[in-house]
């Protein structure tokens, strides 16, 4: 049903879920990827009132990493997503 699908998607794109995903892959990231995340986190100045600033900034770093890999290294992105998928099972 479409409502269940929508709710499952919303749960995956929440800052908390993204921050948790980042925690699961951090040990796999290289120095360039970690620097990208750090720079993205540090640029975040505004936070939603409903979110913890630390979680929100980590989620921003995760989103930046995903976007950068999508554009620059889709194979690497695929490897990280496969790892996350295995961790979820």
mmCIF file of N, CA and C in Angstrom:
data_model
loop_
_atom_site.group_PDB
_atom_site.id
_atom_site.type_symbol
_atom_site.label_atom_id
_atom_site.label_comp_id
_atom_site.label_asym_id
_atom_site.label_seq_id
_atom_site.Cartn_x
_atom_site.Cartn_y
_atom_site.Cartn_z
ATOM 1 N N UNK A 1 0.850 -1.186 0.000
ATOM 2 C CA UNK A 1 0.000 0.000 0.000
ATOM 3 C C UNK A 1 0.893 1.246 0.000
ATOM 4 N N UNK A 2 0.399 2.272 -0.617
ATOM 5 C CA UNK A 2 1.230 3.461 -0.837
ATOM 6 C C UNK A 2 1.581 4.187 0.460
ATOM 7 N N UNK A 3 0.714 4.160 1.438
ATOM 8 C CA UNK A 3 1.008 4.830 2.707
ATOM 9 C C UNK A 3 2.190 4.152 3.415
ATOM 10 N N UNK A 4 2.201 2.828 3.418
ATOM 11 C CA UNK A 4 3.304 2.094 4.043
ATOM 12 C C UNK A 4 4.620 2.358 3.316
ATOM 13 N N UNK A 5 4.565 2.396 1.992
ATOM 14 C CA UNK A 5 5.759 2.691 1.208
ATOM 15 C C UNK A 5 6.282 4.085 1.530
ATOM 16 N N UNK A 6 5.367 5.045 1.582
ATOM 17 C CA UNK A 6 5.759 6.422 1.913
ATOM 18 C C UNK A 6 6.415 6.486 3.290
ATOM 19 N N UNK A 7 5.819 5.848 4.281
ATOM 20 C CA UNK A 7 6.373 5.884 5.641
ATOM 21 C C UNK A 7 7.742 5.211 5.707
ATOM 22 N N UNK A 8 7.937 4.136 4.961
ATOM 23 C CA UNK A 8 9.246 3.477 4.978
ATOM 24 C C UNK A 8 10.312 4.366 4.332
ATOM 25 N N UNK A 9 9.952 5.088 3.284
ATOM 26 C CA UNK A 9 10.896 6.008 2.642
ATOM 27 C C UNK A 9 11.223 7.152 3.586
ATOM 28 N N UNK A 10 10.213 7.718 4.221
ATOM 29 C CA UNK A 10 10.419 8.842 5.147
ATOM 30 C C UNK A 10 11.351 8.426 6.278
ATOM 31 N N UNK A 11 11.190 7.221 6.789
ATOM 32 C CA UNK A 11 12.057 6.754 7.875
ATOM 33 C C UNK A 11 13.510 6.636 7.443
ATOM 34 N N UNK A 12 13.753 6.308 6.181
ATOM 35 C CA UNK A 12 15.121 6.168 5.686
ATOM 36 C C UNK A 12 15.805 7.511 5.461
ATOM 37 N N UNK A 13 15.054 8.551 5.177
ATOM 38 C CA UNK A 13 15.675 9.842 4.879
ATOM 39 C C UNK A 13 15.701 10.778 6.078
ATOM 40 N N UNK A 14 15.305 10.305 7.221
ATOM 41 C CA UNK A 14 15.404 11.111 8.436
ATOM 42 C C UNK A 14 16.865 11.279 8.828
ATOM 43 N N UNK A 15 17.156 12.412 9.429
ATOM 44 C CA UNK A 15 18.528 12.713 9.839
ATOM 45 C C UNK A 15 19.094 11.612 10.736
ATOM 46 N N UNK A 16 18.287 11.102 11.644
ATOM 47 C CA UNK A 16 18.777 10.073 12.561
ATOM 48 C C UNK A 16 19.199 8.821 11.796
ATOM 49 N N UNK A 17 18.414 8.403 10.821
ATOM 50 C CA UNK A 17 18.756 7.222 10.021
ATOM 51 C C UNK A 17 20.025 7.453 9.213
ATOM 52 N N UNK A 18 20.154 8.644 8.657
ATOM 53 C CA UNK A 18 21.341 8.959 7.872
ATOM 54 C C UNK A 18 22.584 8.990 8.750
ATOM 55 N N UNK A 19 22.451 9.552 9.938
ATOM 56 C CA UNK A 19 23.569 9.600 10.873
ATOM 57 C C UNK A 19 23.985 8.181 11.275
ATOM 58 N N UNK A 20 23.007 7.311 11.495
ATOM 59 C CA UNK A 20 23.301 5.918 11.844
ATOM 60 C C UNK A 20 23.979 5.196 10.686
ATOM 61 N N UNK A 21 23.532 5.475 9.467
ATOM 62 C CA UNK A 21 24.164 4.865 8.292
ATOM 63 C C UNK A 21 25.622 5.307 8.185
ATOM 64 N N UNK A 22 25.868 6.573 8.440
ATOM 65 C CA UNK A 22 27.237 7.075 8.415
ATOM 66 C C UNK A 22 28.085 6.352 9.462
ATOM 67 N N UNK A 23 27.540 6.147 10.641
ATOM 68 C CA UNK A 23 28.276 5.446 11.696
ATOM 69 C C UNK A 23 28.672 4.041 11.255
ATOM 70 N N UNK A 24 27.804 3.400 10.485
ATOM 71 C CA UNK A 24 28.064 2.030 10.057
ATOM 72 C C UNK A 24 29.139 1.930 8.983
ATOM 73 N N UNK A 25 29.336 2.995 8.217
ATOM 74 C CA UNK A 25 30.320 2.918 7.131
ATOM 75 C C UNK A 25 31.597 3.717 7.395
ATOM 76 N N UNK A 26 31.639 4.463 8.470
ATOM 77 C CA UNK A 26 32.804 5.335 8.725
ATOM 78 C C UNK A 26 34.133 4.595 8.676
ATOM 79 N N UNK A 27 34.158 3.382 9.185
ATOM 80 C CA UNK A 27 35.418 2.635 9.204
ATOM 81 C C UNK A 27 35.872 2.218 7.804
ATOM 82 N N UNK A 28 34.985 2.314 6.817
ATOM 83 C CA UNK A 28 35.316 1.954 5.436
ATOM 84 C C UNK A 28 35.792 3.147 4.607
ATOM 85 N N UNK A 29 35.625 4.347 5.129
ATOM 86 C CA UNK A 29 35.882 5.553 4.340
ATOM 87 C C UNK A 29 37.364 5.910 4.313
ATOM 88 N N UNK A 30 37.777 6.451 3.173
ATOM 89 C CA UNK A 30 39.161 6.895 3.056
ATOM 90 C C UNK A 30 39.281 8.348 3.543
ATOM 91 N N UNK A 31 40.494 8.846 3.570
ATOM 92 C CA UNK A 31 40.763 10.181 4.103
ATOM 93 C C UNK A 31 40.015 11.269 3.320
ATOM 94 N N UNK A 32 39.989 11.164 2.000
ATOM 95 C CA UNK A 32 39.283 12.163 1.195
ATOM 96 C C UNK A 32 37.788 12.185 1.502
ATOM 97 N N UNK A 33 37.203 11.010 1.670
ATOM 98 C CA UNK A 33 35.775 10.921 1.986
ATOM 99 C C UNK A 33 35.489 11.488 3.373
ATOM 100 N N UNK A 34 36.360 11.195 4.327
ATOM 101 C CA UNK A 34 36.170 11.733 5.681
ATOM 102 C C UNK A 34 36.301 13.262 5.682
ATOM 103 N N UNK A 35 37.244 13.782 4.911
ATOM 104 C CA UNK A 35 37.401 15.240 4.826
ATOM 105 C C UNK A 35 36.178 15.894 4.185
ATOM 106 N N UNK A 36 35.618 15.262 3.181
ATOM 107 C CA UNK A 36 34.407 15.764 2.541
ATOM 108 C C UNK A 36 33.259 15.849 3.551
ATOM 109 N N UNK A 37 33.099 14.820 4.334
ATOM 110 C CA UNK A 37 32.042 14.789 5.357
ATOM 111 C C UNK A 37 32.287 15.877 6.399
ATOM 112 N N UNK A 38 33.531 16.001 6.831
ATOM 113 C CA UNK A 38 33.858 17.013 7.841
ATOM 114 C C UNK A 38 33.551 18.419 7.339
ATOM 115 N N UNK A 39 33.955 18.705 6.106
ATOM 116 C CA UNK A 39 33.692 20.036 5.542
ATOM 117 C C UNK A 39 32.197 20.301 5.424
ATOM 118 N N UNK A 40 31.434 19.298 5.006
ATOM 119 C CA UNK A 40 29.980 19.466 4.880
ATOM 120 C C UNK A 40 29.341 19.702 6.248
ATOM 121 N N UNK A 41 29.791 18.945 7.253
ATOM 122 C CA UNK A 41 29.262 19.112 8.613
ATOM 123 C C UNK A 41 29.523 20.512 9.125
ATOM 124 N N UNK A 42 30.721 20.999 8.886
ATOM 125 C CA UNK A 42 31.108 22.308 9.408
ATOM 126 C C UNK A 42 30.384 23.458 8.717
ATOM 127 N N UNK A 43 29.881 23.242 7.517
ATOM 128 C CA UNK A 43 29.143 24.294 6.805
ATOM 129 C C UNK A 43 27.699 24.410 7.273
ATOM 130 N N UNK A 44 27.204 23.422 7.967
ATOM 131 C CA UNK A 44 25.825 23.417 8.431
ATOM 132 C C UNK A 44 25.670 24.406 9.579
ATOM 133 N N UNK A 45 24.871 25.441 9.365
ATOM 134 C CA UNK A 45 24.680 26.461 10.405
ATOM 135 C C UNK A 45 23.266 26.432 10.998
ATOM 136 N N UNK A 46 22.312 26.015 10.201
ATOM 137 C CA UNK A 46 20.920 25.989 10.668
ATOM 138 C C UNK A 46 20.465 24.548 10.869
ATOM 139 N N UNK A 47 19.696 24.350 11.913
ATOM 140 C CA UNK A 47 19.191 23.026 12.232
ATOM 141 C C UNK A 47 17.693 23.115 12.465
ATOM 142 N N UNK A 48 16.949 22.094 12.057
ATOM 143 C CA UNK A 48 15.525 22.079 12.391
ATOM 144 C C UNK A 48 15.352 22.011 13.910
ATOM 145 N N UNK A 49 14.344 22.644 14.407
ATOM 146 C CA UNK A 49 14.111 22.643 15.861
ATOM 147 C C UNK A 49 13.884 21.230 16.394
ATOM 148 N N UNK A 50 13.379 20.359 15.531
ATOM 149 C CA UNK A 50 13.056 18.994 15.966
ATOM 150 C C UNK A 50 14.266 18.058 15.919
ATOM 151 N N UNK A 51 15.431 18.561 15.546
ATOM 152 C CA UNK A 51 16.592 17.692 15.367
ATOM 153 C C UNK A 51 17.750 18.113 16.261
ATOM 154 N N UNK A 52 18.503 17.115 16.699
ATOM 155 C CA UNK A 52 19.729 17.348 17.451
ATOM 156 C C UNK A 52 20.774 17.882 16.463
ATOM 157 N N UNK A 53 21.436 18.994 16.775
ATOM 158 C CA UNK A 53 22.417 19.570 15.835
ATOM 159 C C UNK A 53 23.526 18.605 15.423
ATOM 160 N N UNK A 54 23.985 17.768 16.333
ATOM 161 C CA UNK A 54 25.043 16.804 15.999
ATOM 162 C C UNK A 54 24.545 15.792 14.986
ATOM 163 N N UNK A 55 23.357 15.264 15.227
ATOM 164 C CA UNK A 55 22.774 14.280 14.312
ATOM 165 C C UNK A 55 22.521 14.924 12.962
ATOM 166 N N UNK A 56 21.999 16.125 12.965
ATOM 167 C CA UNK A 56 21.686 16.815 11.711
ATOM 168 C C UNK A 56 22.954 17.095 10.907
ATOM 169 N N UNK A 57 24.009 17.509 11.564
ATOM 170 C CA UNK A 57 25.241 17.804 10.826
ATOM 171 C C UNK A 57 25.878 16.524 10.286
ATOM 172 N N UNK A 58 25.791 15.425 11.025
ATOM 173 C CA UNK A 58 26.293 14.148 10.515
ATOM 174 C C UNK A 58 25.475 13.696 9.308
ATOM 175 N N UNK A 59 24.170 13.899 9.370
ATOM 176 C CA UNK A 59 23.304 13.545 8.248
ATOM 177 C C UNK A 59 23.650 14.383 7.023
ATOM 178 N N UNK A 60 23.948 15.643 7.230
ATOM 179 C CA UNK A 60 24.361 16.517 6.130
ATOM 180 C C UNK A 60 25.653 16.006 5.503
ATOM 181 N N UNK A 61 26.584 15.570 6.331
ATOM 182 C CA UNK A 61 27.824 14.999 5.827
ATOM 183 C C UNK A 61 27.575 13.732 5.023
ATOM 184 N N UNK A 62 26.665 12.892 5.511
ATOM 185 C CA UNK A 62 26.323 11.658 4.804
ATOM 186 C C UNK A 62 25.707 11.971 3.444
ATOM 187 N N UNK A 63 24.770 12.924 3.412
ATOM 188 C CA UNK A 63 24.130 13.311 2.149
ATOM 189 C C UNK A 63 25.157 13.856 1.156
ATOM 190 N N UNK A 64 26.094 14.636 1.653
ATOM 191 C CA UNK A 64 27.136 15.191 0.791
ATOM 192 C C UNK A 64 28.000 14.075 0.205
ATOM 193 N N UNK A 65 28.372 13.123 1.041
ATOM 194 C CA UNK A 65 29.169 11.991 0.572
ATOM 195 C C UNK A 65 28.423 11.218 -0.511
ATOM 196 N N UNK A 66 27.161 10.948 -0.280
ATOM 197 C CA UNK A 66 26.365 10.181 -1.245
ATOM 198 C C UNK A 66 26.282 10.937 -2.568
ATOM 199 N N UNK A 67 26.008 12.227 -2.513
ATOM 200 C CA UNK A 67 25.920 13.027 -3.726
ATOM 201 C C UNK A 67 27.241 13.087 -4.468
ATOM 202 N N UNK A 68 28.327 13.272 -3.739
ATOM 203 C CA UNK A 68 29.647 13.364 -4.359
ATOM 204 C C UNK A 68 30.026 12.042 -5.024
ATOM 205 N N UNK A 69 29.780 10.932 -4.318
ATOM 206 C CA UNK A 69 30.098 9.630 -4.894
ATOM 207 C C UNK A 69 29.207 9.317 -6.096
ATOM 208 N N UNK A 70 27.966 9.730 -6.031
ATOM 209 C CA UNK A 70 27.059 9.518 -7.159
ATOM 210 C C UNK A 70 27.612 10.171 -8.425
ATOM 211 N N UNK A 71 28.164 11.358 -8.261
ATOM 212 C CA UNK A 71 28.698 12.093 -9.411
ATOM 213 C C UNK A 71 30.103 11.648 -9.815
ATOM 214 N N UNK A 72 30.947 11.344 -8.843
ATOM 215 C CA UNK A 72 32.367 11.126 -9.106
ATOM 216 C C UNK A 72 32.804 9.655 -9.118
ATOM 217 N N UNK A 73 32.145 8.819 -8.314
ATOM 218 C CA UNK A 73 32.587 7.422 -8.203
ATOM 219 C C UNK A 73 31.402 6.504 -7.885
ATOM 220 N N UNK A 74 30.515 6.285 -8.870
ATOM 221 C CA UNK A 74 29.329 5.460 -8.629
ATOM 222 C C UNK A 74 29.649 4.035 -8.169
ATOM 223 N N UNK A 75 30.782 3.508 -8.605
ATOM 224 C CA UNK A 75 31.156 2.157 -8.174
ATOM 225 C C UNK A 75 31.406 2.124 -6.665
ATOM 226 N N UNK A 76 32.094 3.113 -6.161
ATOM 227 C CA UNK A 76 32.358 3.209 -4.714
ATOM 228 C C UNK A 76 31.048 3.359 -3.954
ATOM 229 N N UNK A 77 30.142 4.164 -4.475
ATOM 230 C CA UNK A 77 28.829 4.345 -3.849
ATOM 231 C C UNK A 77 28.093 3.010 -3.777
ATOM 232 N N UNK A 78 28.159 2.254 -4.851
ATOM 233 C CA UNK A 78 27.521 0.943 -4.893
ATOM 234 C C UNK A 78 28.086 0.013 -3.820
ATOM 235 N N UNK A 79 29.387 0.049 -3.642
ATOM 236 C CA UNK A 79 30.034 -0.789 -2.616
ATOM 237 C C UNK A 79 29.534 -0.414 -1.226
ATOM 238 N N UNK A 80 29.457 0.884 -0.946
ATOM 239 C CA UNK A 80 29.003 1.334 0.376
ATOM 240 C C UNK A 80 27.529 0.989 0.602
ATOM 241 N N UNK A 81 26.710 1.153 -0.425
ATOM 242 C CA UNK A 81 25.287 0.808 -0.294
ATOM 243 C C UNK A 81 25.099 -0.698 -0.089
ATOM 244 N N UNK A 82 25.881 -1.508 -0.777
ATOM 245 C CA UNK A 82 25.796 -2.953 -0.582
ATOM 246 C C UNK A 82 26.157 -3.320 0.854
ATOM 247 N N UNK A 83 27.176 -2.662 1.386
ATOM 248 C CA UNK A 83 27.575 -2.912 2.774
ATOM 249 C C UNK A 83 26.422 -2.535 3.720
ATOM 250 N N UNK A 84 25.832 -1.375 3.511
ATOM 251 C CA UNK A 84 24.716 -0.952 4.368
ATOM 252 C C UNK A 84 23.527 -1.898 4.257
ATOM 253 N N UNK A 85 23.270 -2.365 3.051
ATOM 254 C CA UNK A 85 22.154 -3.291 2.858
ATOM 255 C C UNK A 85 22.370 -4.587 3.623
ATOM 256 N N UNK A 86 23.595 -5.101 3.602
ATOM 257 C CA UNK A 86 23.918 -6.320 4.341
ATOM 258 C C UNK A 86 23.774 -6.117 5.849
ATOM 259 N N UNK A 87 24.158 -4.932 6.323
ATOM 260 C CA UNK A 87 24.047 -4.631 7.756
ATOM 261 C C UNK A 87 22.584 -4.560 8.208
ATOM 262 N N UNK A 88 21.692 -4.194 7.295
ATOM 263 C CA UNK A 88 20.276 -4.062 7.626
ATOM 264 C C UNK A 88 19.578 -5.412 7.695
ATOM 265 N N UNK A 89 20.157 -6.434 7.091
ATOM 266 C CA UNK A 89 19.491 -7.747 7.066
ATOM 267 C C UNK A 89 19.705 -8.525 8.320
#
